mmCIF file of C-alpha atoms in Angstrom:
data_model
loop_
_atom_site.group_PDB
_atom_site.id
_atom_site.type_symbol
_atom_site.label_atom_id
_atom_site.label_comp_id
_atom_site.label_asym_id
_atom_site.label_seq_id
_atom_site.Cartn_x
_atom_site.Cartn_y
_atom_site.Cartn_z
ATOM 1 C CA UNK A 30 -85.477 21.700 311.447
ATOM 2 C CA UNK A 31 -86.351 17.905 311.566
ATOM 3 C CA UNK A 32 -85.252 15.639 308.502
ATOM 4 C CA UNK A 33 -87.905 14.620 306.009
ATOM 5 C CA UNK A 34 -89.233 11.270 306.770
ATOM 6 C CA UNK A 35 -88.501 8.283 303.793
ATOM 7 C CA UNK A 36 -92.174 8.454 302.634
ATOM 8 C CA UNK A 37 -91.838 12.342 302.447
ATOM 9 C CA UNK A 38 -87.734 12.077 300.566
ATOM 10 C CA UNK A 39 -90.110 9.555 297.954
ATOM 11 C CA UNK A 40 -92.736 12.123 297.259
ATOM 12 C CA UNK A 41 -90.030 15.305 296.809
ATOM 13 C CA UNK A 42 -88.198 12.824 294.406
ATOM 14 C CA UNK A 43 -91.323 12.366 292.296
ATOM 15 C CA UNK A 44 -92.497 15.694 292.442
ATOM 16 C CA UNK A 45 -88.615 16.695 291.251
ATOM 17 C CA UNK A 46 -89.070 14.356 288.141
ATOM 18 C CA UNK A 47 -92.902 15.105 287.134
ATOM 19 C CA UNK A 48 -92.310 19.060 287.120
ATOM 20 C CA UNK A 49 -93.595 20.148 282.735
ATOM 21 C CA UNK A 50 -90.785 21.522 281.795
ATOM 22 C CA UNK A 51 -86.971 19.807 281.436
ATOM 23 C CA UNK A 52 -85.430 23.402 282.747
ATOM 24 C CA UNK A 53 -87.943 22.843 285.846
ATOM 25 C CA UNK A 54 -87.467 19.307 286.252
ATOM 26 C CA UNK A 55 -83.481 19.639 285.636
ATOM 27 C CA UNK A 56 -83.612 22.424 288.486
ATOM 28 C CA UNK A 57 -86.037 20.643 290.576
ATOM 29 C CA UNK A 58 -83.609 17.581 290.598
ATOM 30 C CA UNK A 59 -80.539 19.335 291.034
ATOM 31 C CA UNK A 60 -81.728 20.846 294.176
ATOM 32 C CA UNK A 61 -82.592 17.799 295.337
ATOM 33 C CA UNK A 62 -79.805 15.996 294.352
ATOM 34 C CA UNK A 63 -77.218 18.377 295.827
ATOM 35 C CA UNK A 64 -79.431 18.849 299.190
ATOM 36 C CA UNK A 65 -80.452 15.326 299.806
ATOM 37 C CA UNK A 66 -77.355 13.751 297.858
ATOM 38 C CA UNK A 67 -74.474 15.737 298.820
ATOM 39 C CA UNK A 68 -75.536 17.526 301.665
ATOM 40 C CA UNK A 69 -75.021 21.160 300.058
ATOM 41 C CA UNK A 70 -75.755 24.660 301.746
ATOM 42 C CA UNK A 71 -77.550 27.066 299.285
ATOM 43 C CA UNK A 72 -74.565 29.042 299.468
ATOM 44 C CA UNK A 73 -72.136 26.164 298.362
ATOM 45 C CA UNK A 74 -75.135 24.635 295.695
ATOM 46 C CA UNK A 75 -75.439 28.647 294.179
ATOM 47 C CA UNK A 76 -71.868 28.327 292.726
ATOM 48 C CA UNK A 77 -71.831 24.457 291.246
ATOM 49 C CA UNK A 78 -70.866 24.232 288.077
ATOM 50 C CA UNK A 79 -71.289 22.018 284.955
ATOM 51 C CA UNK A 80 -68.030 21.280 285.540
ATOM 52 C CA UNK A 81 -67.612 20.617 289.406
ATOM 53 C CA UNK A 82 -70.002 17.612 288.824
ATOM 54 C CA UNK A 83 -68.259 14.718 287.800
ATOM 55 C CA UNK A 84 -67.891 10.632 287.519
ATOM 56 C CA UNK A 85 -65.368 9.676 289.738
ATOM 57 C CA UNK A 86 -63.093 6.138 288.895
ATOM 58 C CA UNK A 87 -65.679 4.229 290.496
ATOM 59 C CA UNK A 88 -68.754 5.756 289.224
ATOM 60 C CA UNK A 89 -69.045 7.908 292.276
ATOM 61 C CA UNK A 90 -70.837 10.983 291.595
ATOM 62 C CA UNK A 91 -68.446 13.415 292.490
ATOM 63 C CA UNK A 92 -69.195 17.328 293.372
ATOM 64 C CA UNK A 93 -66.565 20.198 293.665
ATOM 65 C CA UNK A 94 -67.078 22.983 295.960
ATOM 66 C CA UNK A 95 -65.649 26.059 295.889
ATOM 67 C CA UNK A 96 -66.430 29.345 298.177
ATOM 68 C CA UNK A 97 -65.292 29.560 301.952
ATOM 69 C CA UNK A 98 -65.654 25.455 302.477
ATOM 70 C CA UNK A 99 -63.898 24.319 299.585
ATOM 71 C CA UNK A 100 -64.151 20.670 299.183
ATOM 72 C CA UNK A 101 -64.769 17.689 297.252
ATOM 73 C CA UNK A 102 -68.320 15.733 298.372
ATOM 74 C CA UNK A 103 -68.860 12.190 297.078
ATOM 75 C CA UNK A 104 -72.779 11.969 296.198
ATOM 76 C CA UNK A 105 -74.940 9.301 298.342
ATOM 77 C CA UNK A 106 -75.501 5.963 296.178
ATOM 78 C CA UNK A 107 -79.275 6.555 295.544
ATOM 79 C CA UNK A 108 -78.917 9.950 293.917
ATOM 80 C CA UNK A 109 -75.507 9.723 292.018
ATOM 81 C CA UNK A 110 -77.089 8.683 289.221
ATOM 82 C CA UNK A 111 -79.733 11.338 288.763
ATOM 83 C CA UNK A 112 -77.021 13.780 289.197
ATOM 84 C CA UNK A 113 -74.961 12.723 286.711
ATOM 85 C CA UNK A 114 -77.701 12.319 284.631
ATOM 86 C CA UNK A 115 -78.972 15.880 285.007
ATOM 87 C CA UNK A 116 -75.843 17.560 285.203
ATOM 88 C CA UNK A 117 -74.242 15.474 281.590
ATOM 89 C CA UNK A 118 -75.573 18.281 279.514
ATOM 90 C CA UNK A 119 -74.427 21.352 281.110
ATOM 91 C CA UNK A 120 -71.725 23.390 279.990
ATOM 92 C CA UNK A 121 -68.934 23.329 282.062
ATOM 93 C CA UNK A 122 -68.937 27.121 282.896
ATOM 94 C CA UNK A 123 -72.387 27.049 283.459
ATOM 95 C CA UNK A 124 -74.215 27.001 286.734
ATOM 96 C CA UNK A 125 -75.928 23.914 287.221
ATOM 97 C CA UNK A 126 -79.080 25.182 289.640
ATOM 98 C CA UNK A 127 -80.634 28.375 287.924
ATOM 99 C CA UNK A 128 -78.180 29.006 285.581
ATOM 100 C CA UNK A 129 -80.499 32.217 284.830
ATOM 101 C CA UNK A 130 -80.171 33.743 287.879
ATOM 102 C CA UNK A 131 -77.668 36.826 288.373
ATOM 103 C CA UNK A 132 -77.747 37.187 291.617
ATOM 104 C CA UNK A 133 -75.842 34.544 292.951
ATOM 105 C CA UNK A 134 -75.441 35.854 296.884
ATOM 106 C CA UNK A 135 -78.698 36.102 297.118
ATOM 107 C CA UNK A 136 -79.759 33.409 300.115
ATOM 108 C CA UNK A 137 -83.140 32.785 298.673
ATOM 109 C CA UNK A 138 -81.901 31.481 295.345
ATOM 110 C CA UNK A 139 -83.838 28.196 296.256
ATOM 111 C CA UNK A 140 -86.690 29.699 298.140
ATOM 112 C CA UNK A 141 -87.630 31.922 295.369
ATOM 113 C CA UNK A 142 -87.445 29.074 292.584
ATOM 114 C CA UNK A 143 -89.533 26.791 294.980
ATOM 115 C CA UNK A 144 -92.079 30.083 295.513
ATOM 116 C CA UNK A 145 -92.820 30.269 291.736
ATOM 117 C CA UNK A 146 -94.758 26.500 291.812
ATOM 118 C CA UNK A 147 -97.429 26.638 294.543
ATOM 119 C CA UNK A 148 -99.355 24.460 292.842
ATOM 120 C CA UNK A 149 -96.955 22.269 291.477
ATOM 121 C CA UNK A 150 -95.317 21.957 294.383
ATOM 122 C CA UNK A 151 -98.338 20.477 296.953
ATOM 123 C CA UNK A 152 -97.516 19.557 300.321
ATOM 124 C CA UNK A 153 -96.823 16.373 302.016
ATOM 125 C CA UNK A 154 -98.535 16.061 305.122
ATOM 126 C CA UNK A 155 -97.791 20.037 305.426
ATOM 127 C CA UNK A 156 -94.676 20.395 304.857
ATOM 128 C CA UNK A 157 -93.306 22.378 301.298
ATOM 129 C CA UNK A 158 -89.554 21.235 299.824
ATOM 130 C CA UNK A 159 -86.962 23.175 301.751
ATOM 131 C CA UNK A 160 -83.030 23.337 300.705
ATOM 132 C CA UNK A 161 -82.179 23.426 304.302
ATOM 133 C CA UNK A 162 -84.326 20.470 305.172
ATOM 134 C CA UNK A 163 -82.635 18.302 302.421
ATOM 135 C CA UNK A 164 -79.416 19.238 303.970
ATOM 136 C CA UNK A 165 -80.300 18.112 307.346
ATOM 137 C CA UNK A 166 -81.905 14.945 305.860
ATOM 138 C CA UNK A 167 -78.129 14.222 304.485
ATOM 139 C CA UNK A 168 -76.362 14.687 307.661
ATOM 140 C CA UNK A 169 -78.563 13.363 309.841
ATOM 141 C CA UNK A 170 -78.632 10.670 307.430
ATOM 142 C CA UNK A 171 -74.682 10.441 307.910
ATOM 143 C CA UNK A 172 -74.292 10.517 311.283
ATOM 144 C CA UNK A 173 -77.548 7.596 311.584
ATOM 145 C CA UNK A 174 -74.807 5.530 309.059
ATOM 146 C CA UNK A 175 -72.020 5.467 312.010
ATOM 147 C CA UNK A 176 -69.818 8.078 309.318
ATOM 148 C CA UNK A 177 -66.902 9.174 311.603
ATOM 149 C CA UNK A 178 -67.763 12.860 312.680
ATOM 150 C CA UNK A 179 -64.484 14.153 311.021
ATOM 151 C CA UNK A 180 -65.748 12.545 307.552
ATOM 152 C CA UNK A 181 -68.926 14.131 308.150
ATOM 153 C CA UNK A 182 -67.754 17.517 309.448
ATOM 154 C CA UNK A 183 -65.342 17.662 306.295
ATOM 155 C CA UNK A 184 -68.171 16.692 303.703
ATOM 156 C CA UNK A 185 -70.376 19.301 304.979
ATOM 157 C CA UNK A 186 -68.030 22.027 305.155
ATOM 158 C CA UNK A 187 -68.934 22.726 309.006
ATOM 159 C CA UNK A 188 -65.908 23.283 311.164
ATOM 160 C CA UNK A 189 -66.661 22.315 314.689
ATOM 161 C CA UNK A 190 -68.699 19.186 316.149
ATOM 162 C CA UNK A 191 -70.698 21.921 318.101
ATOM 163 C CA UNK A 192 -72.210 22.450 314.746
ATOM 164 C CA UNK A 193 -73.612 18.813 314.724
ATOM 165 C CA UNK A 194 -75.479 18.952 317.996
ATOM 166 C CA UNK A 195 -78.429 20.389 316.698
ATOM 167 C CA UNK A 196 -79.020 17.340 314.669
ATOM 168 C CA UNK A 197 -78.782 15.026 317.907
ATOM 169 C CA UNK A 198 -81.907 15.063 318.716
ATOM 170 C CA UNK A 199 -83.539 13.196 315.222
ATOM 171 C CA UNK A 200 -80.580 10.285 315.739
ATOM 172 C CA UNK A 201 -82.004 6.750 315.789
ATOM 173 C CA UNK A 202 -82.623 5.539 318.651
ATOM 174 C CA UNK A 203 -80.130 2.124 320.069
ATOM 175 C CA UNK A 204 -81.081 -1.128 321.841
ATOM 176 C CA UNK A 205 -79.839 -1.216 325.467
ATOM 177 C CA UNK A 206 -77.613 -3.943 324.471
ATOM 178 C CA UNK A 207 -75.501 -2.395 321.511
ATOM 179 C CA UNK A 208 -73.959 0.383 323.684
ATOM 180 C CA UNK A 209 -72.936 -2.592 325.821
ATOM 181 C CA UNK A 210 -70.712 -4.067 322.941
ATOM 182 C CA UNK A 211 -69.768 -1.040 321.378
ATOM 183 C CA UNK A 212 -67.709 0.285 324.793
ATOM 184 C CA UNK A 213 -66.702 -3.557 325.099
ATOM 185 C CA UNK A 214 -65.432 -3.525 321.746
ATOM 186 C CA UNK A 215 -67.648 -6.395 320.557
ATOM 187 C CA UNK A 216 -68.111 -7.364 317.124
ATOM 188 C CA UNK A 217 -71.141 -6.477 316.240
#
């Protein structure tokens, strides 16, 4: 599943933001947020609480994880402060994305939100707001940044660099020259 595109990451943030209602556009943004942001699984985003999300000493936007992968993820600069924005009124026991929902083991938490706005939703050059896409946005975003693969493998929660080479494939391309310095040790 290919990363969405800047142009298409710009029109999901809007849509997120312009949705009537605040419980939509709180969801809406959360989901983004934790996909795009912090890189979350549905089945690490399901169990996020009011309290997991957090201001770190820096003003990092910080996110707990619990489950099988538990871990602390630090929130990309350009969404931290949505996410603490949209996450500053929610109880602390509450869950932060559908905090309706009862069946949290459900996999289609996400899909099934996303399913109830068809025409709120749209499309962007055919292509409808996927949880898994915004995941693989993040870490392809990641590994595009020169993040060292055990950063990224530990932020994602993924346990083996087999699990990355599926993303290989939508890296950025490199000049002839820069692998060059890189194995020479050249300062770039």
């Amino acid at each position: 599943m290919a990363p969405y595109p800047p142009s298409e990451v710009a029109h999901w943030l809007i849509w997120a933001q312009s949705l009537p209602t605040e419980a939509q556009r709180r969801n809406a943004c959360l989901l983004f947020c934790l996909g795009i942001g912090c890189g979350l699984a549905v089945e690490d985003l399901v169990y996020v609480q009011g309290q997991d999300i957090s201001e770190g000493p820096t003003g990092r936007a910080l996110v707990k994880i619990h489950g099988r992968r538990p871990r602390t993820v630090v929130c990309r600069y350009a969404y931290e402060e949505l996410l603490l924005a949209q996450a500053a009124d929610i109880p602390a026991d509450a869950y932060v994305f559908r905090p309706d929902w009862q069946n949290r083991t459900s996999k289609h938490i996400a899909s099934d939100w996303l399913a109830k706005y068809p025409r709120l939703i749209g499309r962007c050059d055919g292509a409808v707001l996927q949880s898994q896409r915004l995941r693989t946005t993040w870490l392809v975003g990641l590994l595009n940044a020169g993040i060292p693969l055990q950063v990224t493998l530990k932020a994602s929660g993924l346990a083996t660099l087999h699990s990355l080479s599926r993303y290989l494939v939508f890296l950025h391309d490199v000049s002839e020259a820069e692998p060059s310095d890189l194995f020479r040790g050249v300062a770039a």
